[in-house]
Amino acid sequence: MRQRDALMADPSLWFWSPAFADTIRILHQRVSRGGTVFEIGCGLGFLLHQLRIEGFDAVALDVAEMVVDLNRADGFRVWHGTLDTLPADFVQPEAVVAFFMLHHLEDPVAMLRGVRERWPGVPLLIAQYGPSNVTRHTNLAPRNLSHWNERSLARALQIAGYHVEIRSYPSNGTEGGELQRLRSRTFERLVSRPRLYRALKRIVDEVTRVIARPLRKADFVLLAIATPEEHLAAPTSGAPDSVTHPPGSSIPTTGSSDARLPAVAR
């Protein structure tokens, strides 16, 4: 919570992967100025605050009462509950986003289908931990019920009726190890001084990204840009690390990645 308070003046400092900045750029392409973006699983509200700064009407849901109350106190419309309990007239978004929450769901495909059925013409952007982003702490149930790679994420969205572009991002190289512990200790001492905390974080994050470049891991974060088939727009970019998967297309099964949907963690 102290970190949240220190970062909310510039929530982009929480965006540790380029997937966040790409999401904002895509939303500016797809959503009208002042248009509504609906976030499923808003957590502490960093993305909500950044969406507001960018000029969007940010609305959300979350199952955790504490964060719902927290974000409501900041002036956001937030539903407390799951997607299937959301009233039909609560929100009519121009885009839906969900960041790092599929692995918490017992039936993620049902949730994706629910989004498609409620808002059939609306694009969906999903960020998810990639196959190299696994730790002993986050890899196990009940926190993590599934693991995802490019093919399984694309397949889940295809089943729900979307045309899918998947982008893959490397880590910044600072996760784990002594470098991460040093950063954490430094920032913990400064979190009670928000301005200094933010200024130092900008500098340290940039410097450590350069130093740690050789330690980066490929496929650390995946971003799915899912468009309903009948509402296909021009490609969002020519990014070399993106692959598109139309609904109903076959997904190659060569290589080490598994094209099946992820199994529930045991």
Short mmCIF file of N, CA and C in Angstrom, two decimals, residues 96-220:
data_model
loop_
_atom_site.label_atom_id
_atom_site.label_comp_id
_atom_site.label_asym_id
_atom_site.label_seq_id
_atom_site.Cartn_x
_atom_site.Cartn_y
_atom_site.Cartn_z
N VAL A 96 -11.96 -3.88 -23.74
CA VAL A 96 -11.84 -4.60 -22.46
C VAL A 96 -10.39 -5.02 -22.30
N VAL A 97 -9.86 -4.87 -21.09
CA VAL A 97 -8.49 -5.29 -20.79
C VAL A 97 -8.49 -6.19 -19.56
N ALA A 98 -7.54 -7.12 -19.55
CA ALA A 98 -7.37 -8.00 -18.39
C ALA A 98 -5.88 -8.30 -18.27
N PHE A 99 -5.30 -7.95 -17.13
CA PHE A 99 -3.86 -8.07 -16.96
C PHE A 99 -3.52 -9.08 -15.88
N PHE A 100 -2.84 -10.14 -16.28
CA PHE A 100 -2.27 -11.12 -15.36
C PHE A 100 -3.31 -11.68 -14.40
N MET A 101 -4.43 -12.14 -14.95
CA MET A 101 -5.47 -12.70 -14.09
C MET A 101 -6.02 -14.04 -14.59
N LEU A 102 -5.73 -14.44 -15.83
CA LEU A 102 -6.28 -15.70 -16.34
C LEU A 102 -5.86 -16.89 -15.49
N HIS A 103 -4.64 -16.84 -14.95
CA HIS A 103 -4.14 -17.98 -14.19
C HIS A 103 -4.85 -18.15 -12.85
N HIS A 104 -5.66 -17.17 -12.45
CA HIS A 104 -6.43 -17.30 -11.21
C HIS A 104 -7.77 -18.01 -11.44
N LEU A 105 -8.18 -18.21 -12.68
CA LEU A 105 -9.52 -18.69 -12.99
C LEU A 105 -9.56 -20.20 -13.16
N GLU A 106 -10.63 -20.82 -12.67
CA GLU A 106 -10.83 -22.25 -12.88
C GLU A 106 -11.21 -22.55 -14.33
N ASP A 107 -11.92 -21.64 -14.98
CA ASP A 107 -12.34 -21.85 -16.37
C ASP A 107 -12.12 -20.56 -17.15
N PRO A 108 -10.87 -20.30 -17.57
CA PRO A 108 -10.58 -19.04 -18.26
C PRO A 108 -11.31 -18.91 -19.60
N VAL A 109 -11.53 -20.02 -20.30
CA VAL A 109 -12.22 -19.94 -21.59
C VAL A 109 -13.65 -19.47 -21.40
N ALA A 110 -14.29 -19.90 -20.33
CA ALA A 110 -15.66 -19.45 -20.05
C ALA A 110 -15.69 -17.93 -19.83
N MET A 111 -14.68 -17.40 -19.17
CA MET A 111 -14.62 -15.95 -18.98
C MET A 111 -14.45 -15.23 -20.31
N LEU A 112 -13.57 -15.75 -21.17
CA LEU A 112 -13.36 -15.14 -22.48
C LEU A 112 -14.63 -15.18 -23.32
N ARG A 113 -15.33 -16.30 -23.26
CA ARG A 113 -16.60 -16.39 -23.97
C ARG A 113 -17.62 -15.41 -23.40
N GLY A 114 -17.58 -15.23 -22.09
CA GLY A 114 -18.49 -14.28 -21.46
C GLY A 114 -18.28 -12.86 -21.95
N VAL A 115 -17.01 -12.48 -22.12
CA VAL A 115 -16.70 -11.15 -22.66
C VAL A 115 -17.22 -11.03 -24.08
N ARG A 116 -16.99 -12.06 -24.88
CA ARG A 116 -17.41 -12.05 -26.29
C ARG A 116 -18.93 -11.95 -26.41
N GLU A 117 -19.65 -12.66 -25.54
CA GLU A 117 -21.12 -12.65 -25.61
C GLU A 117 -21.70 -11.33 -25.12
N ARG A 118 -21.10 -10.74 -24.09
CA ARG A 118 -21.62 -9.48 -23.55
C ARG A 118 -21.35 -8.31 -24.50
N TRP A 119 -20.15 -8.28 -25.05
CA TRP A 119 -19.73 -7.15 -25.89
C TRP A 119 -19.16 -7.70 -27.20
N PRO A 120 -20.02 -8.18 -28.09
CA PRO A 120 -19.56 -8.93 -29.27
C PRO A 120 -18.70 -8.14 -30.25
N GLY A 121 -18.79 -6.82 -30.25
CA GLY A 121 -17.99 -6.04 -31.19
C GLY A 121 -16.79 -5.36 -30.59
N VAL A 122 -16.44 -5.71 -29.36
CA VAL A 122 -15.43 -4.96 -28.60
C VAL A 122 -14.10 -5.71 -28.58
N PRO A 123 -12.97 -5.03 -28.86
CA PRO A 123 -11.66 -5.68 -28.77
C PRO A 123 -11.29 -5.98 -27.32
N LEU A 124 -10.49 -7.03 -27.16
CA LEU A 124 -10.06 -7.49 -25.84
C LEU A 124 -8.55 -7.59 -25.84
N LEU A 125 -7.92 -6.97 -24.85
CA LEU A 125 -6.46 -7.04 -24.70
C LEU A 125 -6.14 -7.76 -23.40
N ILE A 126 -5.34 -8.81 -23.51
CA ILE A 126 -5.00 -9.62 -22.34
C ILE A 126 -3.49 -9.75 -22.23
N ALA A 127 -2.95 -9.38 -21.08
CA ALA A 127 -1.54 -9.63 -20.77
C ALA A 127 -1.47 -10.81 -19.82
N GLN A 128 -0.47 -11.66 -20.05
CA GLN A 128 -0.36 -12.87 -19.25
C GLN A 128 1.11 -13.24 -19.10
N TYR A 129 1.45 -13.85 -17.96
CA TYR A 129 2.82 -14.32 -17.76
C TYR A 129 3.17 -15.35 -18.82
N GLY A 130 4.36 -15.21 -19.42
CA GLY A 130 4.80 -16.15 -20.43
C GLY A 130 5.48 -17.36 -19.82
N PRO A 131 5.91 -18.31 -20.66
CA PRO A 131 6.47 -19.57 -20.14
C PRO A 131 7.78 -19.42 -19.38
N SER A 132 8.52 -18.33 -19.60
CA SER A 132 9.77 -18.16 -18.84
C SER A 132 9.56 -17.40 -17.54
N ASN A 133 8.33 -16.92 -17.31
CA ASN A 133 8.03 -16.11 -16.12
C ASN A 133 7.40 -17.00 -15.05
N VAL A 134 8.20 -17.88 -14.50
CA VAL A 134 7.72 -18.86 -13.53
C VAL A 134 8.65 -18.85 -12.32
N THR A 135 8.07 -18.76 -11.14
CA THR A 135 8.85 -18.87 -9.91
C THR A 135 8.17 -19.88 -8.99
N ARG A 136 8.90 -20.34 -8.02
CA ARG A 136 8.32 -21.31 -7.08
C ARG A 136 7.13 -20.71 -6.35
N HIS A 137 7.19 -19.40 -6.08
CA HIS A 137 6.11 -18.76 -5.32
C HIS A 137 4.84 -18.63 -6.15
N THR A 138 4.97 -18.27 -7.44
CA THR A 138 3.79 -17.99 -8.25
C THR A 138 3.34 -19.16 -9.10
N ASN A 139 4.07 -20.27 -9.08
CA ASN A 139 3.80 -21.37 -9.98
C ASN A 139 2.76 -22.34 -9.45
N LEU A 140 2.40 -22.24 -8.19
CA LEU A 140 1.60 -23.27 -7.55
C LEU A 140 0.18 -22.82 -7.25
N ALA A 141 -0.73 -23.80 -7.21
CA ALA A 141 -2.09 -23.54 -6.75
C ALA A 141 -2.03 -23.24 -5.24
N PRO A 142 -2.97 -22.47 -4.70
CA PRO A 142 -4.16 -21.92 -5.36
C PRO A 142 -3.93 -20.59 -6.07
N ARG A 143 -2.75 -20.00 -5.95
CA ARG A 143 -2.53 -18.71 -6.61
C ARG A 143 -2.52 -18.85 -8.13
N ASN A 144 -1.94 -19.90 -8.62
CA ASN A 144 -1.78 -20.08 -10.06
C ASN A 144 -2.40 -21.41 -10.48
N LEU A 145 -3.48 -21.36 -11.24
CA LEU A 145 -4.19 -22.57 -11.66
C LEU A 145 -3.85 -23.00 -13.07
N SER A 146 -3.14 -22.18 -13.83
CA SER A 146 -2.80 -22.55 -15.20
C SER A 146 -1.55 -21.81 -15.65
N HIS A 147 -0.88 -22.38 -16.66
CA HIS A 147 0.30 -21.76 -17.24
C HIS A 147 0.04 -21.56 -18.73
N TRP A 148 0.59 -20.48 -19.29
CA TRP A 148 0.25 -20.11 -20.65
C TRP A 148 1.49 -19.89 -21.50
N ASN A 149 1.36 -20.25 -22.78
CA ASN A 149 2.33 -19.85 -23.78
C ASN A 149 1.58 -19.22 -24.95
N GLU A 150 2.31 -18.82 -25.97
CA GLU A 150 1.69 -18.11 -27.09
C GLU A 150 0.56 -18.93 -27.72
N ARG A 151 0.81 -20.21 -27.92
CA ARG A 151 -0.16 -21.03 -28.64
C ARG A 151 -1.41 -21.30 -27.81
N SER A 152 -1.23 -21.57 -26.53
CA SER A 152 -2.42 -21.85 -25.71
C SER A 152 -3.26 -20.60 -25.51
N LEU A 153 -2.62 -19.43 -25.37
CA LEU A 153 -3.37 -18.19 -25.22
C LEU A 153 -4.15 -17.87 -26.50
N ALA A 154 -3.49 -18.06 -27.65
CA ALA A 154 -4.18 -17.83 -28.92
C ALA A 154 -5.34 -18.80 -29.09
N ARG A 155 -5.12 -20.06 -28.73
CA ARG A 155 -6.17 -21.06 -28.90
C ARG A 155 -7.38 -20.75 -28.04
N ALA A 156 -7.17 -20.35 -26.80
CA ALA A 156 -8.29 -20.02 -25.91
C ALA A 156 -9.13 -18.89 -26.49
N LEU A 157 -8.47 -17.89 -27.04
CA LEU A 157 -9.20 -16.75 -27.61
C LEU A 157 -9.87 -17.12 -28.93
N GLN A 158 -9.26 -18.00 -29.70
CA GLN A 158 -9.90 -18.50 -30.92
C GLN A 158 -11.20 -19.22 -30.58
N ILE A 159 -11.15 -20.07 -29.57
CA ILE A 159 -12.34 -20.81 -29.16
C ILE A 159 -13.46 -19.84 -28.79
N ALA A 160 -13.08 -18.72 -28.18
CA ALA A 160 -14.08 -17.72 -27.78
C ALA A 160 -14.57 -16.88 -28.96
N GLY A 161 -13.95 -17.04 -30.14
CA GLY A 161 -14.44 -16.36 -31.33
C GLY A 161 -13.68 -15.13 -31.76
N TYR A 162 -12.41 -15.05 -31.36
CA TYR A 162 -11.61 -13.87 -31.69
C TYR A 162 -10.54 -14.18 -32.74
N HIS A 163 -10.21 -13.17 -33.51
CA HIS A 163 -8.98 -13.15 -34.30
C HIS A 163 -7.90 -12.61 -33.38
N VAL A 164 -6.74 -13.26 -33.32
CA VAL A 164 -5.78 -12.97 -32.26
C VAL A 164 -4.41 -12.61 -32.83
N GLU A 165 -3.84 -11.56 -32.29
CA GLU A 165 -2.42 -11.24 -32.49
C GLU A 165 -1.74 -11.39 -31.15
N ILE A 166 -0.65 -12.16 -31.11
CA ILE A 166 0.10 -12.36 -29.87
C ILE A 166 1.46 -11.68 -29.99
N ARG A 167 1.79 -10.86 -29.01
CA ARG A 167 3.12 -10.26 -28.92
C ARG A 167 3.84 -10.85 -27.71
N SER A 168 5.11 -11.09 -27.90
CA SER A 168 5.93 -11.67 -26.83
C SER A 168 7.02 -10.67 -26.43
N TYR A 169 7.21 -10.52 -25.12
CA TYR A 169 8.17 -9.54 -24.60
C TYR A 169 9.18 -10.24 -23.69
N PRO A 170 10.45 -9.86 -23.77
CA PRO A 170 11.43 -10.41 -22.83
C PRO A 170 11.32 -9.74 -21.47
N SER A 171 11.94 -10.35 -20.49
CA SER A 171 12.03 -9.71 -19.18
C SER A 171 13.02 -8.55 -19.27
N ASN A 172 13.10 -7.75 -18.21
CA ASN A 172 14.09 -6.66 -18.20
C ASN A 172 15.41 -7.11 -17.60
N GLY A 173 15.49 -8.37 -17.16
CA GLY A 173 16.75 -8.91 -16.66
C GLY A 173 17.00 -8.67 -15.19
N THR A 174 16.10 -7.91 -14.55
CA THR A 174 16.34 -7.57 -13.14
C THR A 174 15.55 -8.45 -12.18
N GLU A 175 14.79 -9.40 -12.72
CA GLU A 175 13.99 -10.25 -11.84
C GLU A 175 14.90 -11.27 -11.14
N GLY A 176 14.69 -11.42 -9.84
CA GLY A 176 15.46 -12.40 -9.09
C GLY A 176 16.91 -11.98 -8.91
N GLY A 177 17.64 -12.74 -8.13
CA GLY A 177 19.06 -12.52 -7.96
C GLY A 177 19.39 -11.32 -7.09
N GLU A 178 20.68 -11.06 -6.97
CA GLU A 178 21.16 -10.00 -6.08
C GLU A 178 20.77 -8.62 -6.57
N LEU A 179 20.69 -8.44 -7.88
CA LEU A 179 20.32 -7.13 -8.43
C LEU A 179 18.91 -6.74 -8.00
N GLN A 180 18.00 -7.70 -8.07
CA GLN A 180 16.63 -7.42 -7.65
C GLN A 180 16.55 -7.13 -6.15
N ARG A 181 17.28 -7.88 -5.35
CA ARG A 181 17.27 -7.65 -3.90
C ARG A 181 17.84 -6.28 -3.56
N LEU A 182 18.88 -5.86 -4.27
CA LEU A 182 19.46 -4.54 -4.03
C LEU A 182 18.45 -3.44 -4.38
N ARG A 183 17.75 -3.58 -5.50
CA ARG A 183 16.74 -2.60 -5.88
C ARG A 183 15.64 -2.52 -4.83
N SER A 184 15.19 -3.68 -4.38
CA SER A 184 14.10 -3.73 -3.40
C SER A 184 14.49 -3.04 -2.10
N ARG A 185 15.71 -3.32 -1.62
CA ARG A 185 16.16 -2.71 -0.37
C ARG A 185 16.27 -1.20 -0.52
N THR A 186 16.75 -0.75 -1.67
CA THR A 186 16.90 0.70 -1.90
C THR A 186 15.55 1.39 -1.89
N PHE A 187 14.58 0.83 -2.60
CA PHE A 187 13.28 1.47 -2.72
C PHE A 187 12.48 1.39 -1.42
N GLU A 188 12.66 0.33 -0.66
CA GLU A 188 11.94 0.20 0.61
C GLU A 188 12.29 1.34 1.56
N ARG A 189 13.53 1.78 1.52
CA ARG A 189 13.95 2.86 2.41
C ARG A 189 13.36 4.21 2.00
N LEU A 190 12.98 4.33 0.73
CA LEU A 190 12.56 5.64 0.21
C LEU A 190 11.06 5.77 -0.01
N VAL A 191 10.30 4.69 0.19
CA VAL A 191 8.89 4.71 -0.16
C VAL A 191 8.11 5.75 0.65
N SER A 192 8.61 6.11 1.82
CA SER A 192 7.93 7.13 2.64
C SER A 192 8.20 8.55 2.14
N ARG A 193 9.06 8.69 1.14
CA ARG A 193 9.36 10.00 0.53
C ARG A 193 8.99 9.91 -0.95
N PRO A 194 7.71 10.06 -1.29
CA PRO A 194 7.21 9.73 -2.62
C PRO A 194 7.94 10.40 -3.78
N ARG A 195 8.21 11.70 -3.68
CA ARG A 195 8.85 12.38 -4.81
C ARG A 195 10.25 11.84 -5.07
N LEU A 196 11.01 11.66 -4.01
CA LEU A 196 12.35 11.10 -4.16
C LEU A 196 12.27 9.66 -4.65
N TYR A 197 11.30 8.92 -4.14
CA TYR A 197 11.09 7.53 -4.55
C TYR A 197 10.86 7.45 -6.06
N ARG A 198 9.96 8.29 -6.57
CA ARG A 198 9.65 8.25 -8.00
C ARG A 198 10.84 8.68 -8.86
N ALA A 199 11.52 9.73 -8.42
CA ALA A 199 12.67 10.22 -9.19
C ALA A 199 13.77 9.16 -9.27
N LEU A 200 14.06 8.55 -8.13
CA LEU A 200 15.10 7.53 -8.11
C LEU A 200 14.68 6.29 -8.89
N LYS A 201 13.41 5.96 -8.82
CA LYS A 201 12.93 4.77 -9.54
C LYS A 201 13.11 4.94 -11.05
N ARG A 202 12.84 6.13 -11.55
CA ARG A 202 13.04 6.37 -12.99
C ARG A 202 14.49 6.13 -13.38
N ILE A 203 15.40 6.63 -12.55
CA ILE A 203 16.83 6.51 -12.87
C ILE A 203 17.29 5.07 -12.72
N VAL A 204 16.97 4.46 -11.58
CA VAL A 204 17.45 3.11 -11.29
C VAL A 204 16.86 2.10 -12.27
N ASP A 205 15.58 2.24 -12.60
CA ASP A 205 14.97 1.30 -13.54
C ASP A 205 15.67 1.33 -14.89
N GLU A 206 15.99 2.54 -15.36
CA GLU A 206 16.65 2.66 -16.67
C GLU A 206 18.07 2.11 -16.62
N VAL A 207 18.80 2.43 -15.56
CA VAL A 207 20.18 1.96 -15.45
C VAL A 207 20.24 0.45 -15.33
N THR A 208 19.39 -0.11 -14.47
CA THR A 208 19.43 -1.57 -14.27
C THR A 208 18.98 -2.32 -15.51
N ARG A 209 18.06 -1.73 -16.29
CA ARG A 209 17.66 -2.40 -17.54
C ARG A 209 18.85 -2.53 -18.49
N VAL A 210 19.69 -1.49 -18.53
CA VAL A 210 20.86 -1.55 -19.40
C VAL A 210 21.87 -2.56 -18.87
N ILE A 211 22.14 -2.50 -17.57
CA ILE A 211 23.12 -3.40 -16.96
C ILE A 211 22.67 -4.85 -17.10
N ALA A 212 21.38 -5.09 -16.92
CA ALA A 212 20.87 -6.46 -16.88
C ALA A 212 20.44 -7.00 -18.24
N ARG A 213 20.69 -6.25 -19.30
CA ARG A 213 20.25 -6.69 -20.63
C ARG A 213 20.69 -8.12 -20.98
N PRO A 214 21.94 -8.51 -20.67
CA PRO A 214 22.35 -9.89 -21.00
C PRO A 214 21.57 -10.96 -20.22
N LEU A 215 20.88 -10.57 -19.15
CA LEU A 215 20.17 -11.54 -18.32
C LEU A 215 18.70 -11.68 -18.70
N ARG A 216 18.26 -10.97 -19.72
CA ARG A 216 16.85 -11.00 -20.08
C ARG A 216 16.41 -12.39 -20.53
N LYS A 217 15.17 -12.73 -20.20
CA LYS A 217 14.57 -14.00 -20.61
C LYS A 217 13.52 -13.74 -21.68
N ALA A 218 13.55 -14.53 -22.74
CA ALA A 218 12.54 -14.39 -23.79
C ALA A 218 11.19 -14.91 -23.29
N ASP A 219 10.12 -14.45 -23.93
CA ASP A 219 8.75 -14.93 -23.64
C ASP A 219 8.39 -14.77 -22.17
N PHE A 220 8.72 -13.63 -21.60
CA PHE A 220 8.43 -13.39 -20.19
C PHE A 220 7.00 -12.88 -20.00
#
